[in-house]
Amino acid sequence: MSSPKNYARKTLSFFLDLIFPLLCLACSLYLKTEKERGRRLCKECSEKIVLYDALFCPACSRRLPVIKNSFPARPPCHKSSPFILAAAASYENPVVRGLIHTLKYGLIMPAFSVLEELVLRPYLKKSGILDAITGECLIIPVPLHPKKERARGFNQSLLIAKTFRDSLEIPIPLASRTLIKIKNTPP
């Protein structure tokens, strides 16, 4: 038998669900199960997220191996490239793109929790990047123009950088004031 307090909570939840139903943050469909509601993403959208497991050459998109405790500073295929690319998932993936748009333009912070849980943290474990980070590294998030950050209330790049730093076993400095965006460019 349910207690009066439990009954009241279920009744309130029922009415709130009627007035403000929880919708999937990626596709806006009604969330049916408790797991979907807790995650704020429907099962179908969760299953559509495909994670990468490697670093890439920015010139030809070739996968680059991560060897324990090291990764290439430059791609071996295009040595003139000054950097390598790490991407957790494709921006072309409609679920990932929908979550990013929900966070950046809908200003719905639970979208970051979904991205963190289903994309960022699994990618960091799967890719081997965490094993290759040394104490000689520095984490620098891409800045937002101050006007845009005030309007949005957060910088999604800084949120990602903090999650990355918190996933590391060794302390790496987060240099969030190293770069400054001076030109307010359109999204």
PDB file of C-alpha atoms in Angstrom:
ATOM      1  CA  MET A   1       0.000   0.000   0.000  1.00  0.00           C
ATOM      2  CA  SER A   2       1.314   3.457  -0.910  1.00  0.00           C
ATOM      3  CA  SER A   3       1.880   6.088   1.732  1.00  0.00           C
ATOM      4  CA  PRO A   4      -0.052   9.379   1.413  1.00  0.00           C
ATOM      5  CA  LYS A   5       3.229  11.187   0.673  1.00  0.00           C
ATOM      6  CA  ASN A   6       4.092   8.740  -2.139  1.00  0.00           C
ATOM      7  CA  TYR A   7       0.547   8.997  -3.524  1.00  0.00           C
ATOM      8  CA  ALA A   8       0.733  12.812  -3.521  1.00  0.00           C
ATOM      9  CA  ARG A   9       4.102  12.710  -5.324  1.00  0.00           C
ATOM     10  CA  LYS A  10       2.740  10.362  -8.017  1.00  0.00           C
ATOM     11  CA  THR A  11      -0.388  12.508  -8.445  1.00  0.00           C
ATOM     12  CA  LEU A  12       1.671  15.688  -8.794  1.00  0.00           C
ATOM     13  CA  SER A  13       3.989  13.958 -11.259  1.00  0.00           C
ATOM     14  CA  PHE A  14       0.986  12.802 -13.309  1.00  0.00           C
ATOM     15  CA  PHE A  15      -0.476  16.324 -13.550  1.00  0.00           C
ATOM     16  CA  LEU A  16       2.881  17.924 -14.323  1.00  0.00           C
ATOM     17  CA  ASP A  17       3.407  15.323 -17.038  1.00  0.00           C
ATOM     18  CA  LEU A  18       0.018  16.231 -18.534  1.00  0.00           C
ATOM     19  CA  ILE A  19       0.810  19.956 -18.563  1.00  0.00           C
ATOM     20  CA  PHE A  20       4.573  19.801 -19.204  1.00  0.00           C
ATOM     21  CA  PRO A  21       5.403  16.419 -20.737  1.00  0.00           C
ATOM     22  CA  LEU A  22       9.082  15.515 -20.886  1.00  0.00           C
ATOM     23  CA  LEU A  23      10.211  15.425 -24.492  1.00  0.00           C
ATOM     24  CA  CYS A  24      13.321  13.983 -26.067  1.00  0.00           C
ATOM     25  CA  LEU A  25      15.975  16.709 -26.293  1.00  0.00           C
ATOM     26  CA  ALA A  26      16.987  15.523 -29.777  1.00  0.00           C
ATOM     27  CA  CYS A  27      13.744  14.674 -31.582  1.00  0.00           C
ATOM     28  CA  SER A  28      11.071  16.238 -29.306  1.00  0.00           C
ATOM     29  CA  LEU A  29       9.026  13.029 -29.051  1.00  0.00           C
ATOM     30  CA  TYR A  30       7.296  12.138 -25.775  1.00  0.00           C
ATOM     31  CA  LEU A  31       9.511  10.129 -23.411  1.00  0.00           C
ATOM     32  CA  LYS A  32       7.745   6.932 -22.353  1.00  0.00           C
ATOM     33  CA  THR A  33       9.965   5.116 -19.859  1.00  0.00           C
ATOM     34  CA  GLU A  34      11.607   6.218 -16.614  1.00  0.00           C
ATOM     35  CA  LYS A  35      15.044   5.561 -18.121  1.00  0.00           C
ATOM     36  CA  GLU A  36      14.241   7.838 -21.075  1.00  0.00           C
ATOM     37  CA  ARG A  37      12.885  10.538 -18.752  1.00  0.00           C
ATOM     38  CA  GLY A  38      15.937  10.358 -16.507  1.00  0.00           C
ATOM     39  CA  ARG A  39      18.255  10.611 -19.490  1.00  0.00           C
ATOM     40  CA  ARG A  40      16.029  13.133 -21.353  1.00  0.00           C
ATOM     41  CA  LEU A  41      16.625  11.186 -24.576  1.00  0.00           C
ATOM     42  CA  CYS A  42      14.434   8.540 -26.204  1.00  0.00           C
ATOM     43  CA  LYS A  43      15.735   5.030 -26.851  1.00  0.00           C
ATOM     44  CA  GLU A  44      15.718   5.519 -30.620  1.00  0.00           C
ATOM     45  CA  CYS A  45      17.878   8.653 -30.423  1.00  0.00           C
ATOM     46  CA  SER A  46      20.242   7.047 -27.896  1.00  0.00           C
ATOM     47  CA  GLU A  47      20.829   4.165 -30.309  1.00  0.00           C
ATOM     48  CA  LYS A  48      21.627   6.544 -33.199  1.00  0.00           C
ATOM     49  CA  ILE A  49      24.669   8.050 -31.472  1.00  0.00           C
ATOM     50  CA  VAL A  50      27.851   6.642 -33.018  1.00  0.00           C
ATOM     51  CA  LEU A  51      31.135   7.406 -31.273  1.00  0.00           C
ATOM     52  CA  TYR A  52      34.527   7.675 -32.915  1.00  0.00           C
ATOM     53  CA  ASP A  53      37.410   5.797 -31.363  1.00  0.00           C
ATOM     54  CA  ALA A  54      40.439   7.571 -32.813  1.00  0.00           C
ATOM     55  CA  LEU A  55      42.089  10.874 -33.605  1.00  0.00           C
ATOM     56  CA  PHE A  56      41.970  12.182 -37.181  1.00  0.00           C
ATOM     57  CA  CYS A  57      44.102  13.978 -39.707  1.00  0.00           C
ATOM     58  CA  PRO A  58      42.332  17.297 -40.412  1.00  0.00           C
ATOM     59  CA  ALA A  59      43.436  17.190 -44.074  1.00  0.00           C
ATOM     60  CA  CYS A  60      42.286  13.708 -45.137  1.00  0.00           C
ATOM     61  CA  SER A  61      40.264  12.432 -42.131  1.00  0.00           C
ATOM     62  CA  ARG A  62      42.560   9.403 -41.790  1.00  0.00           C
ATOM     63  CA  ARG A  63      42.320   7.709 -38.392  1.00  0.00           C
ATOM     64  CA  LEU A  64      45.425   8.097 -36.262  1.00  0.00           C
ATOM     65  CA  PRO A  65      46.335   5.509 -33.654  1.00  0.00           C
ATOM     66  CA  VAL A  66      46.663   6.476 -30.020  1.00  0.00           C
ATOM     67  CA  ILE A  67      49.507   4.541 -28.470  1.00  0.00           C
ATOM     68  CA  LYS A  68      49.517   4.317 -24.682  1.00  0.00           C
ATOM     69  CA  ASN A  69      51.099   7.429 -23.184  1.00  0.00           C
ATOM     70  CA  SER A  70      51.514   9.190 -26.529  1.00  0.00           C
ATOM     71  CA  PHE A  71      49.715  10.381 -29.581  1.00  0.00           C
ATOM     72  CA  PRO A  72      51.145  12.040 -32.681  1.00  0.00           C
ATOM     73  CA  ALA A  73      51.690  15.806 -32.499  1.00  0.00           C
ATOM     74  CA  ARG A  74      51.191  15.958 -36.257  1.00  0.00           C
ATOM     75  CA  PRO A  75      49.511  13.502 -38.593  1.00  0.00           C
ATOM     76  CA  PRO A  76      51.993  11.162 -40.306  1.00  0.00           C
ATOM     77  CA  CYS A  77      50.073  11.472 -43.589  1.00  0.00           C
ATOM     78  CA  HIS A  78      50.106  15.307 -43.736  1.00  0.00           C
ATOM     79  CA  LYS A  79      53.129  16.469 -41.772  1.00  0.00           C
ATOM     80  CA  SER A  80      52.461  20.087 -42.778  1.00  0.00           C
ATOM     81  CA  SER A  81      49.264  20.094 -40.718  1.00  0.00           C
ATOM     82  CA  PRO A  82      49.976  21.894 -37.431  1.00  0.00           C
ATOM     83  CA  PHE A  83      47.488  19.816 -35.413  1.00  0.00           C
ATOM     84  CA  ILE A  84      45.456  16.627 -35.129  1.00  0.00           C
ATOM     85  CA  LEU A  85      41.701  16.458 -34.745  1.00  0.00           C
ATOM     86  CA  ALA A  86      39.799  14.805 -31.909  1.00  0.00           C
ATOM     87  CA  ALA A  87      36.062  14.461 -32.418  1.00  0.00           C
ATOM     88  CA  ALA A  88      33.785  12.354 -30.241  1.00  0.00           C
ATOM     89  CA  ALA A  89      31.049  12.027 -32.870  1.00  0.00           C
ATOM     90  CA  SER A  90      30.068  13.431 -36.228  1.00  0.00           C
ATOM     91  CA  TYR A  91      28.277  16.758 -36.285  1.00  0.00           C
ATOM     92  CA  GLU A  92      26.381  15.284 -39.235  1.00  0.00           C
ATOM     93  CA  ASN A  93      24.728  12.833 -36.832  1.00  0.00           C
ATOM     94  CA  PRO A  94      21.225  14.329 -36.431  1.00  0.00           C
ATOM     95  CA  VAL A  95      20.972  13.361 -32.744  1.00  0.00           C
ATOM     96  CA  VAL A  96      24.332  14.887 -31.834  1.00  0.00           C
ATOM     97  CA  ARG A  97      23.594  18.003 -33.895  1.00  0.00           C
ATOM     98  CA  GLY A  98      20.131  18.277 -32.281  1.00  0.00           C
ATOM     99  CA  LEU A  99      21.592  18.039 -28.777  1.00  0.00           C
ATOM    100  CA  ILE A 100      24.239  20.654 -29.539  1.00  0.00           C
ATOM    101  CA  HIS A 101      21.632  23.024 -30.993  1.00  0.00           C
ATOM    102  CA  THR A 102      19.361  22.420 -28.002  1.00  0.00           C
ATOM    103  CA  LEU A 103      22.212  23.354 -25.682  1.00  0.00           C
ATOM    104  CA  LYS A 104      23.653  26.300 -27.630  1.00  0.00           C
ATOM    105  CA  TYR A 105      20.526  27.922 -29.018  1.00  0.00           C
ATOM    106  CA  GLY A 106      17.700  26.490 -26.905  1.00  0.00           C
ATOM    107  CA  LEU A 107      19.779  27.147 -23.767  1.00  0.00           C
ATOM    108  CA  ILE A 108      18.567  23.892 -22.251  1.00  0.00           C
ATOM    109  CA  MET A 109      21.354  22.779 -19.897  1.00  0.00           C
ATOM    110  CA  PRO A 110      20.158  19.146 -19.499  1.00  0.00           C
ATOM    111  CA  ALA A 111      21.337  18.672 -23.112  1.00  0.00           C
ATOM    112  CA  PHE A 112      24.908  19.021 -21.859  1.00  0.00           C
ATOM    113  CA  SER A 113      24.356  16.254 -19.308  1.00  0.00           C
ATOM    114  CA  VAL A 114      23.183  13.976 -22.124  1.00  0.00           C
ATOM    115  CA  LEU A 115      26.173  14.900 -24.307  1.00  0.00           C
ATOM    116  CA  GLU A 116      28.508  14.386 -21.359  1.00  0.00           C
ATOM    117  CA  GLU A 117      27.042  10.985 -20.400  1.00  0.00           C
ATOM    118  CA  LEU A 118      26.495   9.474 -23.862  1.00  0.00           C
ATOM    119  CA  VAL A 119      29.153  11.166 -26.008  1.00  0.00           C
ATOM    120  CA  LEU A 120      32.005  12.893 -24.207  1.00  0.00           C
ATOM    121  CA  ARG A 121      32.846  10.528 -21.322  1.00  0.00           C
ATOM    122  CA  PRO A 122      32.466   7.305 -23.394  1.00  0.00           C
ATOM    123  CA  TYR A 123      34.614   8.829 -26.166  1.00  0.00           C
ATOM    124  CA  LEU A 124      37.373   9.791 -23.740  1.00  0.00           C
ATOM    125  CA  LYS A 125      37.492   6.208 -22.440  1.00  0.00           C
ATOM    126  CA  LYS A 126      37.175   4.572 -25.861  1.00  0.00           C
ATOM    127  CA  SER A 127      39.659   6.752 -27.776  1.00  0.00           C
ATOM    128  CA  GLY A 128      42.675   6.262 -25.510  1.00  0.00           C
ATOM    129  CA  ILE A 129      43.231  10.007 -25.252  1.00  0.00           C
ATOM    130  CA  LEU A 130      43.141   9.906 -21.455  1.00  0.00           C
ATOM    131  CA  ASP A 131      46.074   7.457 -21.445  1.00  0.00           C
ATOM    132  CA  ALA A 132      48.161   9.737 -23.668  1.00  0.00           C
ATOM    133  CA  ILE A 133      47.798  12.961 -21.654  1.00  0.00           C
ATOM    134  CA  THR A 134      50.904  14.008 -19.750  1.00  0.00           C
ATOM    135  CA  GLY A 135      51.634  16.747 -17.232  1.00  0.00           C
ATOM    136  CA  GLU A 136      53.038  18.868 -20.060  1.00  0.00           C
ATOM    137  CA  CYS A 137      49.577  19.526 -21.486  1.00  0.00           C
ATOM    138  CA  LEU A 138      47.284  22.494 -21.146  1.00  0.00           C
ATOM    139  CA  ILE A 139      43.517  22.557 -21.739  1.00  0.00           C
ATOM    140  CA  ILE A 140      42.358  25.671 -23.575  1.00  0.00           C
ATOM    141  CA  PRO A 141      38.622  25.974 -24.344  1.00  0.00           C
ATOM    142  CA  VAL A 142      37.556  27.942 -27.403  1.00  0.00           C
ATOM    143  CA  PRO A 143      36.266  31.291 -26.147  1.00  0.00           C
ATOM    144  CA  LEU A 144      32.944  32.946 -26.907  1.00  0.00           C
ATOM    145  CA  HIS A 145      32.611  36.651 -27.530  1.00  0.00           C
ATOM    146  CA  PRO A 146      31.756  38.238 -24.131  1.00  0.00           C
ATOM    147  CA  LYS A 147      28.447  39.587 -25.464  1.00  0.00           C
ATOM    148  CA  LYS A 148      27.416  36.131 -26.707  1.00  0.00           C
ATOM    149  CA  GLU A 149      28.485  34.452 -23.456  1.00  0.00           C
ATOM    150  CA  ARG A 150      26.461  36.931 -21.395  1.00  0.00           C
ATOM    151  CA  ALA A 151      23.388  36.311 -23.561  1.00  0.00           C
ATOM    152  CA  ARG A 152      23.791  32.514 -23.447  1.00  0.00           C
ATOM    153  CA  GLY A 153      24.864  32.359 -19.821  1.00  0.00           C
ATOM    154  CA  PHE A 154      27.599  29.768 -20.435  1.00  0.00           C
ATOM    155  CA  ASN A 155      30.337  28.716 -22.838  1.00  0.00           C
ATOM    156  CA  GLN A 156      29.737  25.142 -24.007  1.00  0.00           C
ATOM    157  CA  SER A 157      33.435  24.783 -24.857  1.00  0.00           C
ATOM    158  CA  LEU A 158      34.339  25.560 -21.245  1.00  0.00           C
ATOM    159  CA  LEU A 159      31.805  22.971 -20.005  1.00  0.00           C
ATOM    160  CA  ILE A 160      33.411  20.345 -22.262  1.00  0.00           C
ATOM    161  CA  ALA A 161      36.927  21.376 -21.171  1.00  0.00           C
ATOM    162  CA  LYS A 162      35.962  21.012 -17.492  1.00  0.00           C
ATOM    163  CA  THR A 163      34.491  17.553 -18.107  1.00  0.00           C
ATOM    164  CA  PHE A 164      37.682  16.579 -19.944  1.00  0.00           C
ATOM    165  CA  ARG A 165      39.876  17.875 -17.101  1.00  0.00           C
ATOM    166  CA  ASP A 166      37.759  16.109 -14.480  1.00  0.00           C
ATOM    167  CA  SER A 167      38.141  12.825 -16.397  1.00  0.00           C
ATOM    168  CA  LEU A 168      41.936  12.940 -16.155  1.00  0.00           C
ATOM    169  CA  GLU A 169      43.889  11.106 -13.491  1.00  0.00           C
ATOM    170  CA  ILE A 170      46.610  13.771 -13.404  1.00  0.00           C
ATOM    171  CA  PRO A 171      45.999  17.471 -12.775  1.00  0.00           C
ATOM    172  CA  ILE A 172      46.147  19.477 -16.008  1.00  0.00           C
ATOM    173  CA  PRO A 173      45.695  23.260 -15.915  1.00  0.00           C
ATOM    174  CA  LEU A 174      42.556  24.675 -17.507  1.00  0.00           C
ATOM    175  CA  ALA A 175      43.559  27.956 -19.152  1.00  0.00           C
ATOM    176  CA  SER A 176      40.130  29.471 -19.761  1.00  0.00           C
ATOM    177  CA  ARG A 177      41.431  33.039 -20.065  1.00  0.00           C
ATOM    178  CA  THR A 178      44.346  32.326 -22.421  1.00  0.00           C
ATOM    179  CA  LEU A 179      42.404  33.048 -25.612  1.00  0.00           C
ATOM    180  CA  ILE A 180      40.060  36.005 -26.019  1.00  0.00           C
ATOM    181  CA  LYS A 181      37.475  36.348 -28.756  1.00  0.00           C
ATOM    182  CA  ILE A 182      37.383  39.972 -29.868  1.00  0.00           C
ATOM    183  CA  LYS A 183      35.190  39.702 -32.968  1.00  0.00           C
ATOM    184  CA  ASN A 184      31.521  38.836 -32.484  1.00  0.00           C
ATOM    185  CA  THR A 185      30.962  36.498 -35.450  1.00  0.00           C
ATOM    186  CA  PRO A 186      27.574  35.058 -36.422  1.00  0.00           C
ATOM    187  CA  PRO A 187      26.855  31.457 -35.366  1.00  0.00           C
TER     188      PRO A 187
END
